[in-house]
Coordinates of C-alpha atoms in Angstrom, one line a residue:
M1 CA 49.2 198.4 284.9
E2 CA 50.2 195.0 286.1
S3 CA 48.8 194.2 289.5
V4 CA 51.0 192.5 292.2
A5 CA 50.0 190.9 295.5
V6 CA 52.7 189.5 297.8
F7 CA 51.8 186.8 300.4
A8 CA 53.8 185.1 303.1
G9 CA 54.3 181.5 302.3
L10 CA 52.6 181.5 298.9
H11 CA 54.8 181.1 295.8
P12 CA 54.2 181.5 292.0
N13 CA 53.1 178.4 290.2
P14 CA 55.3 178.4 287.1
G15 CA 53.4 178.6 283.9
H16 CA 50.1 179.4 285.7
H17 CA 49.6 183.1 286.4
N18 CA 46.3 182.5 288.1
S19 CA 47.4 180.1 290.8
L20 CA 49.7 179.9 293.8
I21 CA 51.8 177.1 295.3
G22 CA 50.5 176.7 298.8
P23 CA 52.3 175.7 302.0
S24 CA 52.4 172.0 301.1
R25 CA 53.3 172.6 297.4
T26 CA 49.7 172.2 296.3
P27 CA 48.5 174.5 293.5
I28 CA 45.8 177.0 294.7
N29 CA 43.8 178.9 292.2
L30 CA 43.6 182.7 292.8
L31 CA 40.4 184.2 291.5
P32 CA 40.2 187.8 290.2
P33 CA 38.8 190.4 292.6
S34 CA 35.1 190.1 293.5
I35 CA 34.2 192.4 296.3
D36 CA 31.7 194.9 297.6
R37 CA 33.7 198.0 298.0
N38 CA 31.1 199.6 300.2
H39 CA 31.6 196.7 302.6
F40 CA 35.4 196.3 302.5
S41 CA 38.4 198.6 302.3
P42 CA 41.9 197.3 302.7
L43 CA 43.5 200.7 303.4
P44 CA 45.2 202.3 305.1
L45 CA 48.2 200.3 306.1
K46 CA 50.7 200.9 308.9
L47 CA 54.3 199.6 308.5
Q48 CA 55.6 197.7 311.4
K49 CA 58.8 195.7 311.4
L50 CA 57.7 192.4 312.8
S51 CA 59.1 189.6 310.6
H52 CA 60.7 188.5 307.4
F53 CA 57.2 188.1 305.8
T54 CA 55.5 190.7 303.7
S55 CA 51.8 190.9 302.8
Y56 CA 51.6 194.1 300.7
I57 CA 48.6 194.3 298.4
D58 CA 48.7 196.9 295.6
N59 CA 45.5 199.0 295.4
S60 CA 45.4 198.6 291.7
A61 CA 44.8 194.9 292.2
I62 CA 41.6 195.6 294.0
N63 CA 40.1 197.8 291.3
S64 CA 41.5 196.4 288.0
G65 CA 40.3 192.8 287.9
N66 CA 43.8 191.8 286.7
T67 CA 45.3 188.5 287.5
F68 CA 47.3 188.5 290.7
R69 CA 50.9 187.3 290.7
V70 CA 52.8 186.3 293.8
A71 CA 56.4 187.2 294.6
S72 CA 58.6 185.1 296.8
P73 CA 58.5 186.0 300.5
L74 CA 62.0 184.8 301.2
S75 CA 63.6 188.2 301.0
N76 CA 64.2 190.1 304.3
V77 CA 61.5 192.7 304.1
T78 CA 59.2 194.4 306.6
S79 CA 55.7 193.1 307.3
E80 CA 52.8 195.5 307.0
L81 CA 49.9 195.3 309.4
A82 CA 46.4 196.5 308.8
D83 CA 45.9 199.9 310.3
I84 CA 43.5 199.1 313.1
D85 CA 43.5 199.7 316.9
W86 CA 45.2 196.5 318.0
D87 CA 44.9 197.5 321.7
N88 CA 41.1 197.6 321.6
L89 CA 40.1 194.5 319.6
G90 CA 36.8 193.0 320.5
F91 CA 35.3 189.8 319.4
G92 CA 33.6 191.0 316.3
F93 CA 33.6 190.5 312.5
M94 CA 36.2 192.6 310.6
P95 CA 36.5 192.1 306.8
T96 CA 39.9 190.9 305.7
D97 CA 41.6 190.4 302.3
Y98 CA 41.0 186.8 301.1
M99 CA 38.7 183.9 301.6
Y100 CA 39.1 180.3 300.4
I101 CA 36.4 178.4 298.5
M102 CA 36.1 174.8 297.3
K103 CA 33.0 173.1 295.9
C104 CA 31.9 169.6 295.0
A105 CA 28.7 167.8 294.0
Q106 CA 26.8 165.3 296.1
G107 CA 28.5 161.9 296.0
E108 CA 31.8 163.4 294.8
N109 CA 35.0 164.6 296.5
F110 CA 36.2 168.1 297.1
S111 CA 39.1 169.4 294.9
K112 CA 40.6 172.6 293.3
G113 CA 40.2 175.0 296.2
E114 CA 40.5 178.7 295.3
L115 CA 41.6 181.9 297.2
Q116 CA 39.5 184.9 296.1
R117 CA 39.0 188.4 297.4
F118 CA 36.8 188.5 300.4
G119 CA 33.3 189.5 299.6
N120 CA 29.7 188.5 299.4
I121 CA 28.8 185.1 298.0
E122 CA 25.9 184.2 295.7
L123 CA 23.4 181.5 296.7
C124 CA 20.2 180.3 295.1
P125 CA 17.1 181.1 297.3
S126 CA 16.5 177.3 297.2
A127 CA 20.0 176.4 298.6
G128 CA 20.0 173.6 301.1
I129 CA 21.7 175.8 303.7
L130 CA 19.0 178.5 303.5
N131 CA 16.0 176.2 303.4
Y132 CA 16.9 173.2 305.6
G133 CA 19.9 174.4 307.6
Q134 CA 22.3 171.9 306.0
G135 CA 25.5 173.4 307.3
L136 CA 28.4 173.1 309.7
F137 CA 31.1 175.5 310.9
E138 CA 34.4 175.3 312.7
G139 CA 36.5 177.8 314.7
L140 CA 40.2 177.9 315.3
K141 CA 42.9 180.6 315.7
A142 CA 46.2 181.7 314.4
Y143 CA 48.7 183.5 316.6
R144 CA 51.8 185.6 315.7
K145 CA 55.0 184.9 317.6
H146 CA 57.6 187.6 318.4
D147 CA 59.9 186.2 315.7
G148 CA 57.1 186.7 313.1
N149 CA 56.2 183.1 312.7
I150 CA 52.6 182.1 312.7
L151 CA 51.1 179.3 314.9
L152 CA 48.0 177.2 314.4
F153 CA 46.6 175.1 317.3
R154 CA 45.6 171.5 316.4
P155 CA 43.9 172.3 313.0
E156 CA 43.7 168.5 312.3
E157 CA 41.3 168.2 315.2
N158 CA 38.9 170.7 313.6
A159 CA 39.2 168.8 310.3
T160 CA 38.3 165.5 312.0
R161 CA 35.3 167.1 313.8
L162 CA 34.1 168.6 310.6
M163 CA 34.2 165.2 308.9
M164 CA 32.2 163.7 311.7
G165 CA 29.6 166.4 311.6
A166 CA 29.4 166.2 307.8
E167 CA 28.5 162.5 308.1
R168 CA 25.7 163.3 310.5
M169 CA 24.4 166.0 308.2
C170 CA 24.6 164.0 305.0
M171 CA 27.3 166.1 303.4
P172 CA 30.7 165.4 301.8
S173 CA 33.6 167.0 303.5
P174 CA 37.2 167.9 302.7
S175 CA 39.9 165.5 303.9
V176 CA 42.0 166.4 306.9
E177 CA 44.9 167.3 304.6
Q178 CA 42.7 169.5 302.4
F179 CA 41.2 171.2 305.4
V180 CA 44.6 172.0 307.0
E181 CA 46.1 173.1 303.6
A182 CA 43.2 175.4 303.1
V183 CA 43.5 176.9 306.6
K184 CA 47.2 177.5 306.1
A185 CA 46.7 179.2 302.7
T186 CA 43.9 181.4 304.0
V187 CA 45.9 182.5 307.1
L188 CA 49.0 183.3 305.0
A189 CA 47.0 185.2 302.5
N190 CA 45.6 187.4 305.3
E191 CA 48.9 187.6 307.3
R192 CA 48.7 191.4 307.8
W193 CA 45.5 190.9 309.8
I194 CA 47.1 188.7 312.4
P195 CA 47.4 190.8 315.6
P196 CA 50.9 191.6 317.0
P197 CA 52.0 189.2 319.8
G198 CA 49.8 189.6 322.9
K199 CA 47.2 191.7 321.1
G200 CA 44.8 189.0 320.1
S201 CA 44.5 186.3 317.4
L202 CA 43.2 185.7 313.9
Y203 CA 40.0 183.9 314.2
I204 CA 39.5 181.3 311.4
R205 CA 36.0 180.3 310.4
P206 CA 35.6 177.3 308.1
L207 CA 32.1 176.7 306.8
L208 CA 30.6 173.7 305.0
M209 CA 27.2 174.2 303.5
G210 CA 24.7 172.7 301.1
S211 CA 24.9 175.4 298.5
G212 CA 23.0 173.6 295.7
A213 CA 19.3 174.3 295.0
V214 CA 16.8 171.8 296.5
L215 CA 13.0 172.2 297.0
G216 CA 11.9 169.0 298.5
L217 CA 13.5 167.9 301.8
A218 CA 16.7 166.1 300.7
P219 CA 20.5 166.6 300.8
A220 CA 21.6 169.4 298.5
P221 CA 23.1 168.5 295.1
E222 CA 26.2 170.8 295.6
Y223 CA 28.3 171.8 298.6
T224 CA 30.7 174.6 299.3
F225 CA 33.6 174.7 301.7
L226 CA 34.6 178.2 302.6
I227 CA 37.1 179.8 305.0
Y228 CA 37.2 183.4 306.1
V229 CA 39.1 185.1 308.9
S230 CA 38.9 188.0 311.2
P231 CA 41.2 189.5 313.9
V232 CA 39.7 189.2 317.3
G233 CA 40.3 190.0 321.0
N234 CA 38.5 188.6 324.0
Y235 CA 35.1 186.8 323.4
F236 CA 33.6 188.0 326.7
K237 CA 33.9 191.8 327.3
E238 CA 35.2 190.9 330.8
G239 CA 38.4 189.3 329.3
L240 CA 40.1 187.0 331.8
A241 CA 37.7 188.0 334.5
P242 CA 34.8 186.0 336.1
I243 CA 31.6 185.7 334.1
N244 CA 28.2 185.3 335.5
L245 CA 26.0 182.4 334.3
V246 CA 22.4 181.5 334.8
V247 CA 21.1 177.9 334.7
E248 CA 18.3 177.5 332.1
T249 CA 15.6 175.1 333.3
E250 CA 13.0 175.4 330.6
M251 CA 14.7 175.7 327.2
H252 CA 17.3 173.2 326.1
R253 CA 20.3 173.3 323.7
A254 CA 20.1 169.7 322.5
T255 CA 18.2 166.4 323.0
P256 CA 19.3 162.8 322.8
G257 CA 19.4 161.6 319.2
G258 CA 19.7 165.1 317.8
T259 CA 22.6 167.1 316.5
G260 CA 24.0 168.5 319.8
G261 CA 27.2 166.6 319.4
V262 CA 28.1 168.1 316.0
K263 CA 28.9 171.8 315.1
T264 CA 25.8 172.4 313.0
I265 CA 24.5 175.9 312.6
G266 CA 21.1 175.2 314.0
N267 CA 22.5 174.4 317.4
Y268 CA 23.5 178.0 317.8
A269 CA 20.3 179.7 316.6
A270 CA 18.4 177.5 319.1
V271 CA 20.2 179.2 322.1
L272 CA 19.7 182.8 321.0
K273 CA 16.4 183.3 322.8
A274 CA 17.6 182.1 326.2
Q275 CA 20.9 183.8 325.8
S276 CA 19.3 187.2 324.9
A277 CA 17.0 187.0 327.9
A278 CA 19.9 186.2 330.2
K279 CA 22.0 189.1 328.9
A280 CA 19.1 191.4 329.3
K281 CA 19.1 190.5 333.0
G282 CA 22.9 191.2 333.3
Y283 CA 24.2 187.6 333.0
S284 CA 27.1 186.8 330.7
D285 CA 25.6 183.6 329.3
V286 CA 23.4 180.5 329.9
L287 CA 24.3 177.1 331.3
Y288 CA 22.0 174.3 329.9
L289 CA 20.8 171.2 331.6
D290 CA 19.9 167.8 330.1
S291 CA 16.5 167.7 328.5
F292 CA 15.3 164.5 330.2
Q293 CA 16.0 164.8 334.0
K294 CA 16.8 168.5 333.9
R295 CA 19.4 168.2 336.6
Y296 CA 22.7 167.4 334.9
L297 CA 24.9 169.9 333.2
E298 CA 25.4 169.9 329.5
E299 CA 27.2 173.1 328.3
V300 CA 27.1 176.8 328.0
S301 CA 25.7 178.4 324.7
S302 CA 29.1 178.0 322.9
C303 CA 31.4 176.6 325.6
N304 CA 32.1 173.4 327.5
V305 CA 31.9 173.6 331.3
F306 CA 34.2 172.3 334.1
I307 CA 33.9 172.2 337.9
V308 CA 36.8 172.0 340.4
K309 CA 36.7 170.5 343.8
G310 CA 40.1 170.2 345.5
N311 CA 42.4 168.4 343.2
L312 CA 39.5 167.0 341.2
I313 CA 38.3 168.5 337.9
V314 CA 35.1 167.2 336.4
T315 CA 33.4 167.9 333.1
P316 CA 30.2 166.4 331.6
A317 CA 30.9 163.4 329.5
I318 CA 30.5 163.5 325.7
K319 CA 27.3 161.5 325.0
G320 CA 25.8 162.9 321.8
T321 CA 24.2 166.1 323.2
I322 CA 27.5 167.9 324.0
L323 CA 30.0 169.2 321.5
P324 CA 33.4 167.5 321.8
G325 CA 35.3 170.8 322.2
I326 CA 39.0 170.8 321.1
T327 CA 39.9 173.3 323.8
R328 CA 38.0 171.0 326.2
K329 CA 40.0 168.0 325.1
S330 CA 43.3 170.0 325.4
I331 CA 42.5 171.3 328.8
I332 CA 41.8 167.7 330.0
D333 CA 45.3 166.7 328.8
V334 CA 47.0 169.8 330.3
A335 CA 45.3 169.3 333.6
I336 CA 46.3 165.6 333.8
N337 CA 49.9 166.5 333.0
Q338 CA 49.8 169.1 335.8
G339 CA 48.8 166.5 338.4
F340 CA 45.0 167.0 338.6
Q341 CA 42.6 164.2 338.7
V342 CA 40.1 164.6 335.8
E343 CA 36.8 162.8 335.4
E344 CA 34.3 162.9 332.5
R345 CA 30.9 161.9 333.8
Q346 CA 27.4 163.3 334.7
V347 CA 27.6 166.4 336.8
S348 CA 24.6 167.4 338.8
V349 CA 23.4 171.0 339.6
D350 CA 24.0 170.2 343.3
E351 CA 27.6 169.3 342.5
L352 CA 28.0 172.5 340.5
L353 CA 26.7 174.7 343.3
D354 CA 29.1 173.0 345.8
A355 CA 32.2 173.4 343.6
D356 CA 35.3 175.4 344.6
E357 CA 35.7 176.8 341.0
V358 CA 33.9 176.7 337.7
F359 CA 35.2 177.5 334.3
C360 CA 34.3 177.3 330.6
T361 CA 36.4 176.4 327.7
G362 CA 36.1 177.0 323.9
T363 CA 38.1 178.2 320.9
A364 CA 36.8 181.8 321.3
V365 CA 37.1 182.0 325.1
V366 CA 40.0 179.6 325.6
V367 CA 39.4 179.4 329.4
S368 CA 36.8 181.7 331.0
P369 CA 36.5 181.6 334.9
V370 CA 32.9 181.7 336.3
G371 CA 32.3 184.1 339.1
S372 CA 28.8 183.2 339.9
I373 CA 26.0 180.7 339.0
T374 CA 22.3 181.5 339.5
H375 CA 19.9 178.6 339.6
Q376 CA 16.2 179.1 340.3
G377 CA 16.9 182.4 342.1
R378 CA 19.8 181.2 344.2
R379 CA 23.1 182.8 343.4
V380 CA 26.4 181.0 344.3
T381 CA 29.7 182.8 343.9
Y382 CA 33.2 181.3 343.3
G383 CA 36.8 182.5 343.8
N384 CA 36.0 185.5 346.0
D385 CA 35.0 187.5 342.9
G386 CA 38.4 186.8 341.4
V387 CA 39.9 184.4 338.9
G388 CA 40.3 181.0 340.6
L389 CA 43.8 179.5 340.9
V390 CA 43.1 176.4 338.9
S391 CA 41.4 178.4 336.1
Q392 CA 44.3 180.8 336.0
Q393 CA 46.9 178.0 336.0
L394 CA 45.2 176.1 333.1
Y395 CA 44.6 179.3 331.1
S396 CA 48.2 180.3 331.4
A397 CA 49.5 176.9 330.5
L398 CA 47.3 176.6 327.4
T399 CA 47.7 180.1 326.1
S400 CA 51.4 180.0 326.6
L401 CA 51.5 176.9 324.4
Q402 CA 49.1 178.4 321.8
M403 CA 51.2 181.6 321.5
G404 CA 54.6 179.8 321.3
L405 CA 55.7 181.0 324.7
S406 CA 56.3 177.5 326.1
E407 CA 57.7 174.3 324.6
D408 CA 55.1 172.2 322.7
K409 CA 55.7 168.8 324.3
M410 CA 52.2 167.7 323.1
G411 CA 52.9 168.1 319.4
W412 CA 49.8 170.3 319.0
I413 CA 51.3 173.4 317.3
V414 CA 51.5 173.8 313.5
E415 CA 54.1 176.5 312.8
L416 CA 53.9 178.5 309.5
K417 CA 57.3 179.9 308.6

């Protein structure tokens, strides 16, 4: 039996049954199914009339190995959502339908990206990513509007940051256009996994890795760019509620001259020990200090940090050991537009403990207010155990923009029809 898969925004490529025309009219190959059926199941589905898009996937397509063909999404049909509990989404991995893969050799350029069924990937035990940690990742989100349209937030910024990180890690990288096109295609192929408005978002995880085999310490001979997605709710179980941080004084996230300023995978493995110890004591996460003087703030395990004093908002300056967060950058612009004075500079622990409010920013958390900071046994609380006014104001402004609830005067939103 002929298998059919229908995706929002992806159209048949005339004369090529194994490829699609992506959002920017670029052909995208569609590989036959390759999936661990014990690890992934696309059923059951629940019909919900949300938009003019459809993302129906015929079960026979999963089991047959036949070539997929794509029908036009322009007809006025109902959209089907995955049958999951949208009201209780946490921030955890959930297998979806498709992932995007693109490869290139060292010294060459990426081309010919492919959408294939989500599943395990094959790597040589001697792959550069496994032996020497030659890898980067990004994180961004897609939101569903009430009219069914899908929104991306500043994907070109993630593309630019990936290119910067790739240069530091001696890897080729997709162009900004290739990155954004791949994100669009992956999101549209997994449209049924985007939560209903107000229920969460589709977290998008691009990976860039040295996938070629290498034994001696050297850049890998081949590289893979991969994107997968997962529906998510709040990163912290508290949601938009104050989190409790502890200042780490012995272990450090990054050092001058290292890779703290790029989103390489090793940066995150390095924080696991301190983070695990902090969570075992009841803290939400760890706030790291500079490795030289051990008195200036750097960042939380996976978030940038801000302090508020009156009308002044201060965040540590980007100086090579701090990741240039896209949410951080956006919050700075939003705060300035709302009349706050914003400074990027060194921030001491003493200044932190004397602040009116403290909050963290990141793709996963967006804005997360801090309820308390513990430093060398001293605990300081903020906001009378509630969400601070500035944190709430900035969170509401940014999320309203990301979800399409307010006018995008910044030109940050990419809307997928």
